[in-house]
């Protein structure tokens, strides 16, 4: 007896079923492939844009972190900035800075978009031409105030464009054009105390509700962080010396961060060889002082250059400074002791209450010489961008 | 036992069974055929759509890249040269930068320059050796302590030859260079040659036009170089419908206000909107059993990075 056996039966159901399955799988696979292609194409576009953004960030980074050394590396030489990740993003950039000549530098920035393992998904590059030039502070008053300004006591604010006495000021200022300005420019109100004998000069002696202050503040803010990064001396209220004076090392000026009490020699206080040369007379340091949320009290003594104060500044010690003083907070002067003096220009980004025994003399010469010693890279005014 | 002895009945089908099997086979075949056709249609549609969108994306990157370093001349004398010479809703004619060099040696001759090529990156394959039909801009140094009196001097190029020069680098280096002859009187006498210092940048240009044009029954984004015939860059693009174009440019001033595409408005241009509308090159499966063209669009906005900041 041979009962019927399923294995002996003939049919195409299985074959058909398998074939259909293969076709359906191929269909699904094709759809997935095309979809994947679509996603990848879109991802490539996103990566390209990320890389372009990273390259742009590299140009901004070079501008904001300008180094004096870049303009002193020698014509034709190049300095590199290693890869920098943009926060926690997939964007990276690196820069190369080439000195084209004594005035011009070319910054090339290379941007990458990378995956989680560091693989490069897309790359882009851009370039910018920079010219080393003095910072433009846009200050045209002895004291420029973003806020209210008041003057009292024995304080004097003069807009007469003076040449400081002593040192080499007369010789260095001879070729510069001078122009008298208001003593005080305030974006809000100006008031003078009836008591005491405050003085403020030049017509208009003061300018309240002055719209030019906004422009000045914008210009200063445009260079403040760059100058901070270039500072010869970076100090805090605890490291701020109590007295400043020129310091010589043999016959040369002892500069830099190891000499925080040397703020230059505007009045020929220190002599070099045979008592005739004055090595620190040409030293115009950039001095950054972080007030740490408090008030900075300037040292006694004499200095020159650019003084950057992050916080409030209070004069009361007979401090004499030749150049530019930029204060992010309020400025005040009190006490009737030693007479302090600022030759150049001062900007207060808060109210200014001058009620002491200080003089503030506008000097375009002092401001110009201080600025010329702090050359920074600025994009060319016209056609700075290059696509690389 | 008798059944076992009759093998002929074991492998046979009745007529009904065969008929049912054939009907089922036919039905399955029809379904299978339709599935295959539908697979082919969907694949084709996806391929066409992907190809069109890929082209749009590429155009959305390359066109802005081409336009972004254009300059609109300012009213000052610093750079009165405007790169954009003509605009319409569907075309823009401009000076396209094709090389970047630095002056190798100070020049005492107003009609000849010696320039060293600055190597571009791999992303600027369009940068090339200058030719006689190119123009150039040479950076002229004003007061070394000011950025407000520098200028770019426009000159024409009459000829180019290879040479070497001792680049005033530190240390000095002998470098491959080009002698660039300047057409006409060369550098205008109002610019002191002494202000052309070694290392000064030199940009070279050709005149290009990006335009919408028709060819072979389709519309394309084309590129015309120095007035030559347009070559396709991207396409096919969606056919023109009224004032809606496959390649459409919108010009904006510094406040973001759209400008009419006229010569008078060129000095005001600060941003350009680039609209690309693509279409598949063939009809593909659409809703139901119909076949149709598929359209898609991409918009990019280009800020002219060298335009005056106002």
XYZ file of C-alpha atoms in Angstrom, chain B residues 2-287:
286
model
C -6.662 -2.330 -5.776
C -5.889 1.363 -5.644
C -2.295 0.633 -5.094
C -2.231 -1.409 -8.161
C -3.494 1.532 -10.347
C -0.669 4.111 -10.592
C -2.314 6.089 -13.424
C -4.737 7.713 -11.036
C -2.027 9.014 -8.688
C -0.499 11.837 -10.859
C -3.479 13.139 -12.744
C -5.589 16.325 -12.475
C -9.109 16.752 -13.374
C -10.028 19.336 -15.990
C -11.584 21.480 -13.329
C -8.400 21.437 -11.317
C -6.343 22.475 -14.332
C -8.788 25.254 -15.199
C -8.736 26.604 -11.682
C -4.940 26.470 -11.635
C -4.722 28.347 -14.959
C -7.121 31.018 -13.774
C -5.154 31.469 -10.578
C -1.905 31.586 -12.569
C -3.352 34.217 -14.842
C -4.497 36.331 -11.949
C -1.125 36.087 -10.252
C 0.632 36.947 -13.508
C -1.487 40.040 -13.981
C -0.787 41.193 -10.423
C 2.873 40.446 -10.917
C 2.992 42.386 -14.168
C 1.285 45.350 -12.635
C 3.672 45.241 -9.706
C 6.671 45.184 -12.012
C 5.348 48.055 -14.090
C 4.545 50.040 -11.009
C 7.999 49.325 -9.612
C 9.583 50.560 -12.794
C 7.415 53.678 -12.809
C 8.107 54.515 -9.195
C 11.816 53.923 -9.602
C 11.878 56.066 -12.687
C 9.897 58.813 -10.962
C 12.191 58.787 -7.955
C 15.244 58.817 -10.168
C 13.960 61.731 -12.211
C 12.948 63.656 -9.128
C 16.266 62.958 -7.422
C 18.193 64.048 -10.485
C 16.217 67.262 -10.755
C 16.522 68.069 -7.045
C 20.210 67.252 -7.028
C 20.693 69.713 -9.888
C 18.748 72.381 -8.041
C 20.854 71.905 -4.928
C 24.063 72.107 -6.907
C 22.800 75.282 -8.553
C 21.802 76.627 -5.162
C 25.431 76.363 -4.071
C 27.315 77.322 -7.209
C 25.315 80.362 -8.295
C 25.549 82.114 -4.892
C 29.230 81.174 -4.741
C 29.736 82.891 -8.074
C 27.877 86.028 -7.073
C 28.898 86.495 -3.470
C 32.187 88.293 -4.041
C 30.763 90.845 -6.471
C 31.252 94.497 -5.689
C 28.889 97.339 -6.240
C 31.028 100.444 -6.670
C 30.624 103.002 -3.955
C 30.087 106.659 -4.572
C 33.549 107.357 -3.212
C 36.646 107.229 -5.359
C 37.999 104.237 -3.428
C 36.355 101.713 -5.671
C 34.079 103.159 -8.260
C 34.189 99.954 -10.294
C 30.933 98.061 -10.205
C 31.162 94.399 -11.059
C 27.542 94.151 -12.135
C 27.005 95.685 -15.569
C 23.479 94.573 -16.481
C 20.536 92.992 -14.736
C 17.186 91.571 -15.738
C 14.793 89.245 -13.964
C 16.432 86.301 -15.698
C 20.040 87.330 -16.225
C 22.955 89.116 -14.657
C 26.117 90.253 -16.386
C 29.113 90.702 -14.140
C 32.870 90.695 -13.758
C 33.758 87.233 -12.546
C 37.008 86.878 -10.641
C 39.224 84.303 -12.294
C 42.585 84.775 -10.602
C 44.317 86.232 -7.577
C 47.919 87.435 -7.650
C 50.287 89.609 -5.714
C 52.603 92.170 -7.190
C 56.101 90.722 -7.157
C 58.196 93.784 -7.761
C 57.681 97.489 -7.562
C 56.952 98.770 -10.999
C 58.272 101.878 -12.674
C 56.354 101.105 -15.845
C 52.669 101.973 -15.923
C 51.939 99.346 -18.573
C 53.633 96.232 -17.175
C 53.273 94.278 -13.951
C 55.121 91.279 -12.598
C 52.742 89.167 -10.588
C 52.962 85.993 -8.547
C 49.968 83.734 -8.505
C 48.428 82.928 -5.162
C 47.438 79.315 -5.314
C 43.725 78.862 -4.937
C 42.156 76.099 -2.958
C 40.681 73.025 -4.648
C 37.283 74.701 -4.397
C 38.034 77.422 -6.904
C 38.737 75.431 -10.008
C 37.547 78.330 -12.154
C 40.646 80.360 -11.212
C 43.124 80.236 -14.062
C 46.026 81.979 -15.763
C 45.070 85.451 -17.022
C 44.520 85.939 -20.735
C 44.534 88.989 -22.969
C 40.766 89.397 -22.833
C 40.739 89.666 -19.046
C 40.640 92.796 -16.958
C 42.307 93.373 -13.617
C 42.109 95.378 -10.438
C 45.334 96.353 -8.695
C 45.413 97.413 -5.068
C 46.813 100.884 -4.626
C 48.130 101.802 -1.206
C 47.213 105.243 0.050
C 48.249 106.410 3.487
C 49.782 103.356 5.117
C 48.077 104.229 8.393
C 44.594 104.605 6.960
C 42.112 102.217 5.400
C 40.015 105.011 3.960
C 42.148 106.149 1.031
C 43.164 102.869 -0.597
C 41.881 102.041 -4.045
C 41.583 99.287 -6.613
C 42.801 100.502 -9.995
C 40.917 99.048 -12.978
C 43.083 98.114 -15.964
C 42.783 95.972 -19.046
C 45.156 93.119 -19.859
C 46.816 93.086 -23.267
C 49.116 90.104 -22.850
C 50.582 87.619 -20.424
C 53.963 85.883 -20.392
C 55.630 83.621 -17.874
C 58.745 84.762 -16.072
C 60.428 84.504 -12.704
C 61.026 87.169 -10.143
C 62.765 87.605 -6.846
C 59.913 87.957 -4.415
C 60.748 90.348 -1.579
C 59.885 87.726 0.979
C 61.873 87.004 4.072
C 64.101 85.324 3.002
C 63.894 86.397 -0.638
C 62.759 83.703 -3.010
C 62.785 83.290 -6.754
C 59.258 82.482 -7.790
C 57.408 81.631 -10.968
C 55.557 84.724 -12.082
C 53.690 86.355 -14.934
C 54.509 89.497 -16.816
C 51.155 91.121 -17.363
C 50.937 93.739 -20.067
C 48.301 96.377 -19.482
C 46.243 97.723 -22.320
C 46.035 101.376 -23.255
C 48.042 103.689 -21.071
C 47.928 101.180 -18.225
C 47.823 102.611 -14.759
C 46.346 106.117 -14.800
C 48.810 108.851 -13.968
C 46.617 109.950 -11.070
C 47.869 106.901 -9.169
C 51.499 107.227 -8.121
C 53.406 104.095 -9.133
C 55.342 104.306 -5.897
C 52.175 103.361 -4.063
C 52.073 100.023 -5.895
C 54.065 98.129 -3.346
C 55.293 94.538 -3.698
C 52.749 92.200 -2.220
C 49.841 94.316 -3.416
C 46.904 92.102 -4.414
C 45.828 91.822 -8.032
C 42.506 90.340 -9.076
C 41.825 89.257 -12.649
C 38.384 89.002 -14.182
C 36.419 87.867 -17.185
C 32.951 89.087 -18.096
C 30.300 86.461 -17.503
C 26.573 86.328 -17.822
C 24.276 83.928 -16.037
C 21.039 83.728 -17.942
C 17.899 81.778 -18.640
C 17.906 80.531 -22.206
C 16.011 78.073 -24.380
C 17.572 75.215 -26.277
C 16.229 71.936 -27.617
C 12.711 72.756 -26.545
C 13.688 73.246 -22.914
C 14.849 76.142 -20.801
C 18.210 76.128 -19.063
C 20.411 78.151 -16.786
C 23.340 79.086 -18.980
C 26.689 80.773 -18.649
C 28.038 83.070 -21.322
C 31.733 83.971 -21.099
C 32.922 87.229 -22.642
C 29.813 87.506 -24.770
C 30.094 84.005 -26.215
C 27.278 81.518 -26.693
C 25.573 80.343 -23.548
C 26.597 76.938 -22.247
C 24.191 74.992 -20.061
C 24.930 75.027 -16.382
C 21.746 73.581 -15.023
C 18.494 72.236 -16.342
C 16.066 71.611 -17.678
C 14.197 74.305 -15.819
C 10.495 74.857 -15.510
C 9.149 76.566 -18.632
C 8.359 80.237 -18.400
C 4.818 80.986 -17.348
C 3.980 84.654 -17.487
C 6.488 86.361 -15.234
C 7.467 83.184 -13.443
C 10.764 81.829 -14.735
C 12.873 78.763 -14.148
C 15.816 81.008 -13.248
C 14.693 84.198 -11.609
C 16.714 86.885 -9.891
C 15.396 89.384 -7.389
C 17.525 92.323 -6.338
C 17.345 93.961 -2.922
C 18.817 97.126 -1.459
C 20.430 97.458 1.967
C 17.049 97.702 3.674
C 15.799 94.517 2.042
C 13.468 96.319 -0.344
C 13.079 94.607 -3.705
C 14.384 96.626 -6.636
C 13.196 96.677 -10.205
C 15.817 95.083 -12.422
C 17.062 98.211 -14.134
C 20.482 99.707 -14.739
C 19.582 102.664 -12.571
C 19.105 100.389 -9.582
C 22.413 98.522 -9.894
C 24.247 100.846 -7.454
C 21.637 100.023 -4.812
C 21.977 96.254 -5.009
C 23.272 94.634 -1.836
C 21.545 91.253 -1.913
C 20.382 88.990 -4.705
C 17.694 86.360 -4.454
C 18.217 83.377 -6.734
C 15.168 81.247 -7.536
C 15.631 78.001 -9.419
C 12.595 76.057 -10.573
C 13.419 72.632 -11.869
C 11.426 70.130 -13.866
C 12.029 66.495 -14.616
C 13.366 65.789 -18.080
C 10.553 63.299 -18.803
C 7.034 62.628 -17.674
C 6.910 60.232 -14.791
C 4.228 58.341 -12.914
C 1.895 60.619 -11.090
C -1.366 60.233 -9.242
